[in-house]
PDB file of C-alpha atoms in Angstrom:
ATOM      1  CA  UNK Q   1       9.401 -16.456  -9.760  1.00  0.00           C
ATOM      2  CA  UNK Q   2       7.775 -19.598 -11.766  1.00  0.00           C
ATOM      3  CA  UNK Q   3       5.434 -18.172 -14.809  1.00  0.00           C
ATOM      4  CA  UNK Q   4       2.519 -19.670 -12.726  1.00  0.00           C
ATOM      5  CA  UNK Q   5       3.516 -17.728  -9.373  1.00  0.00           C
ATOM      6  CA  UNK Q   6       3.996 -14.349 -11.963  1.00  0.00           C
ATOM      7  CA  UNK Q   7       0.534 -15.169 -12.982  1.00  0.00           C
ATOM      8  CA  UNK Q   8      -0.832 -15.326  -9.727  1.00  0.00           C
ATOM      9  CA  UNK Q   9       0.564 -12.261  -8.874  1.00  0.00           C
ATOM     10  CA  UNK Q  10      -0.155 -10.523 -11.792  1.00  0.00           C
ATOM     11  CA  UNK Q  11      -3.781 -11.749 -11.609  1.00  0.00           C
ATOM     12  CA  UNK Q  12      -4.010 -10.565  -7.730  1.00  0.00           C
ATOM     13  CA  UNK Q  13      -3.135  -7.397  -8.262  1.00  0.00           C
ATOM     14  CA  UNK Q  14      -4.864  -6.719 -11.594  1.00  0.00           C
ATOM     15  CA  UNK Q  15      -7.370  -3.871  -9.292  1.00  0.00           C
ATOM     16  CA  UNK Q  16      -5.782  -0.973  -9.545  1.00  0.00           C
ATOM     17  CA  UNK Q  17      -6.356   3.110  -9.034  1.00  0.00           C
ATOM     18  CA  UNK Q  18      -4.232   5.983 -10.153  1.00  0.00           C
ATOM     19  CA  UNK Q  19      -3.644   8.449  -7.690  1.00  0.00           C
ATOM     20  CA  UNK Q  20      -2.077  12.056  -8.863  1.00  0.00           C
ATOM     21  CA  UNK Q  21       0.886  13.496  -7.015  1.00  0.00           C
ATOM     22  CA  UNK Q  22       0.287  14.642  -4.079  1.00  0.00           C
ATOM     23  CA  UNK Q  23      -2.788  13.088  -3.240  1.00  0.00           C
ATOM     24  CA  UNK Q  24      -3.778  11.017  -0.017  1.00  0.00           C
ATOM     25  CA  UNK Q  25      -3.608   7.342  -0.628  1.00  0.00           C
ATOM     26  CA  UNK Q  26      -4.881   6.243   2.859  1.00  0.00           C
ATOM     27  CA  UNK Q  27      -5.162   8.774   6.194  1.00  0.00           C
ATOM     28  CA  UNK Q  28      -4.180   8.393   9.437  1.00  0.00           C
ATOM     29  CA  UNK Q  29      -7.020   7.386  11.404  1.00  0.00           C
ATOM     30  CA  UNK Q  30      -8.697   5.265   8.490  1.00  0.00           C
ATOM     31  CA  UNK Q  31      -9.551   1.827   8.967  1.00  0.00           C
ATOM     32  CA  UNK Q  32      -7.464  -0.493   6.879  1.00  0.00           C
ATOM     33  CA  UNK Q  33      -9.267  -3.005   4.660  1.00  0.00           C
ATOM     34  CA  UNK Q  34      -6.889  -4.091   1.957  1.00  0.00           C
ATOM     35  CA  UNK Q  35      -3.095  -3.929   1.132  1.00  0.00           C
ATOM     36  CA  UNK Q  36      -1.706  -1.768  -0.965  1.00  0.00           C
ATOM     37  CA  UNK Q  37       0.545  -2.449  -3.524  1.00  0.00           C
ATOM     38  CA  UNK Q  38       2.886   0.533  -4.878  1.00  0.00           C
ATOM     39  CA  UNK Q  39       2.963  -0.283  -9.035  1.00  0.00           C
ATOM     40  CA  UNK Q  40       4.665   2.511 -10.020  1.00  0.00           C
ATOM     41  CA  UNK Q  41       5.520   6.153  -9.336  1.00  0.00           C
ATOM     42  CA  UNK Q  42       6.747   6.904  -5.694  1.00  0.00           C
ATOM     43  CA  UNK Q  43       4.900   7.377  -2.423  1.00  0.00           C
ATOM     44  CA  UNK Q  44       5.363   7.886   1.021  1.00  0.00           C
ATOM     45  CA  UNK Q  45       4.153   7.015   4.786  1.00  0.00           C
ATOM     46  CA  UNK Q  46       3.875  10.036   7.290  1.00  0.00           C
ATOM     47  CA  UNK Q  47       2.558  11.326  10.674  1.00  0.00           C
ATOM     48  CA  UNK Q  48       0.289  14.648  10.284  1.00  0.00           C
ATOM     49  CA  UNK Q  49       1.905  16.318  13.623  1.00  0.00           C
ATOM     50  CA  UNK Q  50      -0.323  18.291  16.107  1.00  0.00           C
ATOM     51  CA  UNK Q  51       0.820  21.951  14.459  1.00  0.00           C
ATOM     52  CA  UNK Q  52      -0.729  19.666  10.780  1.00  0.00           C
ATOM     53  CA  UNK Q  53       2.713  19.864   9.707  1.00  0.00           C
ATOM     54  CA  UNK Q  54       3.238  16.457   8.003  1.00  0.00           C
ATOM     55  CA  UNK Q  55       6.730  14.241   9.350  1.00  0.00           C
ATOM     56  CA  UNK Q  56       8.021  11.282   6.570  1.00  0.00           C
ATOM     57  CA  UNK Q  57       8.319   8.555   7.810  1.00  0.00           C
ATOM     58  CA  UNK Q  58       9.459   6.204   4.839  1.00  0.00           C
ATOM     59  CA  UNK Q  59       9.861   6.308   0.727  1.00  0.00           C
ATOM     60  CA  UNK Q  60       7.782   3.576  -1.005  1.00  0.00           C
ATOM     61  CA  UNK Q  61       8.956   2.506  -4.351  1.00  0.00           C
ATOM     62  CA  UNK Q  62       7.531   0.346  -7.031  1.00  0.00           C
ATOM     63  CA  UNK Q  63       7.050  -3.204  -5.658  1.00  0.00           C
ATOM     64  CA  UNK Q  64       6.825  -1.951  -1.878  1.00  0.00           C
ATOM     65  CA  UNK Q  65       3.615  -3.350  -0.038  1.00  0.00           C
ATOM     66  CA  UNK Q  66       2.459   0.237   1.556  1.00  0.00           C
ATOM     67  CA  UNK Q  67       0.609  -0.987   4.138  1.00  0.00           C
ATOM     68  CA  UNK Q  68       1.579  -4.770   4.826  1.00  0.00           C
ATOM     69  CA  UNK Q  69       0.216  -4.852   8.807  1.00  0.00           C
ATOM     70  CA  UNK Q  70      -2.685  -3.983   8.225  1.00  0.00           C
ATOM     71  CA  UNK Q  71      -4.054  -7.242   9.616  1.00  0.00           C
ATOM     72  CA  UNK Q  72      -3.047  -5.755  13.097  1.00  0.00           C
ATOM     73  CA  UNK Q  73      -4.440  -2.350  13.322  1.00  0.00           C
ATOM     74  CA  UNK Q  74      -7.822  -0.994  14.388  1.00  0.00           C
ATOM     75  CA  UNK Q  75      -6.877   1.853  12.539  1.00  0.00           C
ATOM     76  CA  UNK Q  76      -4.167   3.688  10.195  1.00  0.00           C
ATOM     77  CA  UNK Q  77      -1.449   5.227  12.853  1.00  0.00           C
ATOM     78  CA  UNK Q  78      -0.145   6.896  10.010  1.00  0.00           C
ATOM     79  CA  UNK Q  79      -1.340   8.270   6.109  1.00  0.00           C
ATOM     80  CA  UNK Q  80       0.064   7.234   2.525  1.00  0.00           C
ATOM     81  CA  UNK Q  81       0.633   9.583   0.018  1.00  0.00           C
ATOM     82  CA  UNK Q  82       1.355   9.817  -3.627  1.00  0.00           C
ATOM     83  CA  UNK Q  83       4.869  11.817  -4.167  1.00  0.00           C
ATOM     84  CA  UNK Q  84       4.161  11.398  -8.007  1.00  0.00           C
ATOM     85  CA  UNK Q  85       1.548   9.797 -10.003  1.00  0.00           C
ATOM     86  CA  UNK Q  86       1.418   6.999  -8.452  1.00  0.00           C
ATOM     87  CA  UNK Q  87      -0.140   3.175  -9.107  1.00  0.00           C
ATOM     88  CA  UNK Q  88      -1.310   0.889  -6.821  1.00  0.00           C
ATOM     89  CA  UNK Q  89      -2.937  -2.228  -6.643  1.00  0.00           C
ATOM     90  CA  UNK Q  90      -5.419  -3.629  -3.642  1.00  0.00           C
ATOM     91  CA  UNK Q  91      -5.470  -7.008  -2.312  1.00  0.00           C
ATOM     92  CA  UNK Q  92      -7.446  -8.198   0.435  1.00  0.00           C
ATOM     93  CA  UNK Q  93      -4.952  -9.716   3.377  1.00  0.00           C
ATOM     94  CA  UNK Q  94      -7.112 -12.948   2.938  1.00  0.00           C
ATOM     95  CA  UNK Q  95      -5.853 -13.104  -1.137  1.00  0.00           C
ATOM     96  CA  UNK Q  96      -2.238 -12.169   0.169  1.00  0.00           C
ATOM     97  CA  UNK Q  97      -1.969 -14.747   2.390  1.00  0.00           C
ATOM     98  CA  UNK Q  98      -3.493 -17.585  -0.302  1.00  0.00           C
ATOM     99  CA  UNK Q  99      -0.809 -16.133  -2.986  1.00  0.00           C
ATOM    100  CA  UNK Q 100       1.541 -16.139  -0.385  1.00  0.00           C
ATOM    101  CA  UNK Q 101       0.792 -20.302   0.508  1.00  0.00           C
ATOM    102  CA  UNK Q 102       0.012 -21.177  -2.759  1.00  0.00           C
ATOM    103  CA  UNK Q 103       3.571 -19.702  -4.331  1.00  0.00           C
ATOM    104  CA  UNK Q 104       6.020 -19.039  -1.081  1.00  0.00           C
ATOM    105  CA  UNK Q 105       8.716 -17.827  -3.554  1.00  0.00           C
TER     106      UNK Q 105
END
């Protein structure tokens, strides 16, 4: 990326929370509002089953958008959780998609 599109990016995510391992990020059944950004640690998406046993359904890494279609749900068909102490970042779909025109890179 260009320094101005790092910048942009850097400056875009600069809102970020620390969640401790284990904890929920986002739960299924939640009403999106932002996109998460995975900054560092590890988390993961999964499906709390009808016995509230708890089914992964993918491994998010640093740099992994969590939650990218947001945009297109009424509400969260699935959770996030932390694995580790985790970072993320928020950005509003309306910022991701001005980044996104502004530096396609």
């Amino acid at each position: 990326l260009s320094e101005e599109a790092r910048a942009a990016l850097m400056e875009a995510t600069s809102e970020r929370r620390l969640f401790a391992a284990r904890e929920d990020i986002l739960h299924q059944g939640e009403k999106p509002t932002t996109v998460n950004v995975l900054l560092g640690g590890f988390a993961l998406r999964y499906k709390t089953l009808a016995d509230g046993r708890r089914q992964v359904l993918g491994l998010l890494v640093p740099g992994d958008f969590c939650d990218l279609h947001n945009e297109v749900l009424d509400h969260m068909d699935h959770g996030l959780a932390a694995l580790t102490e985790a970072a993320i970042a928020t950005v509003t779909p309306v910022t991701l998609e001005a980044l996104s025109v502004a530096h396609p890179p």
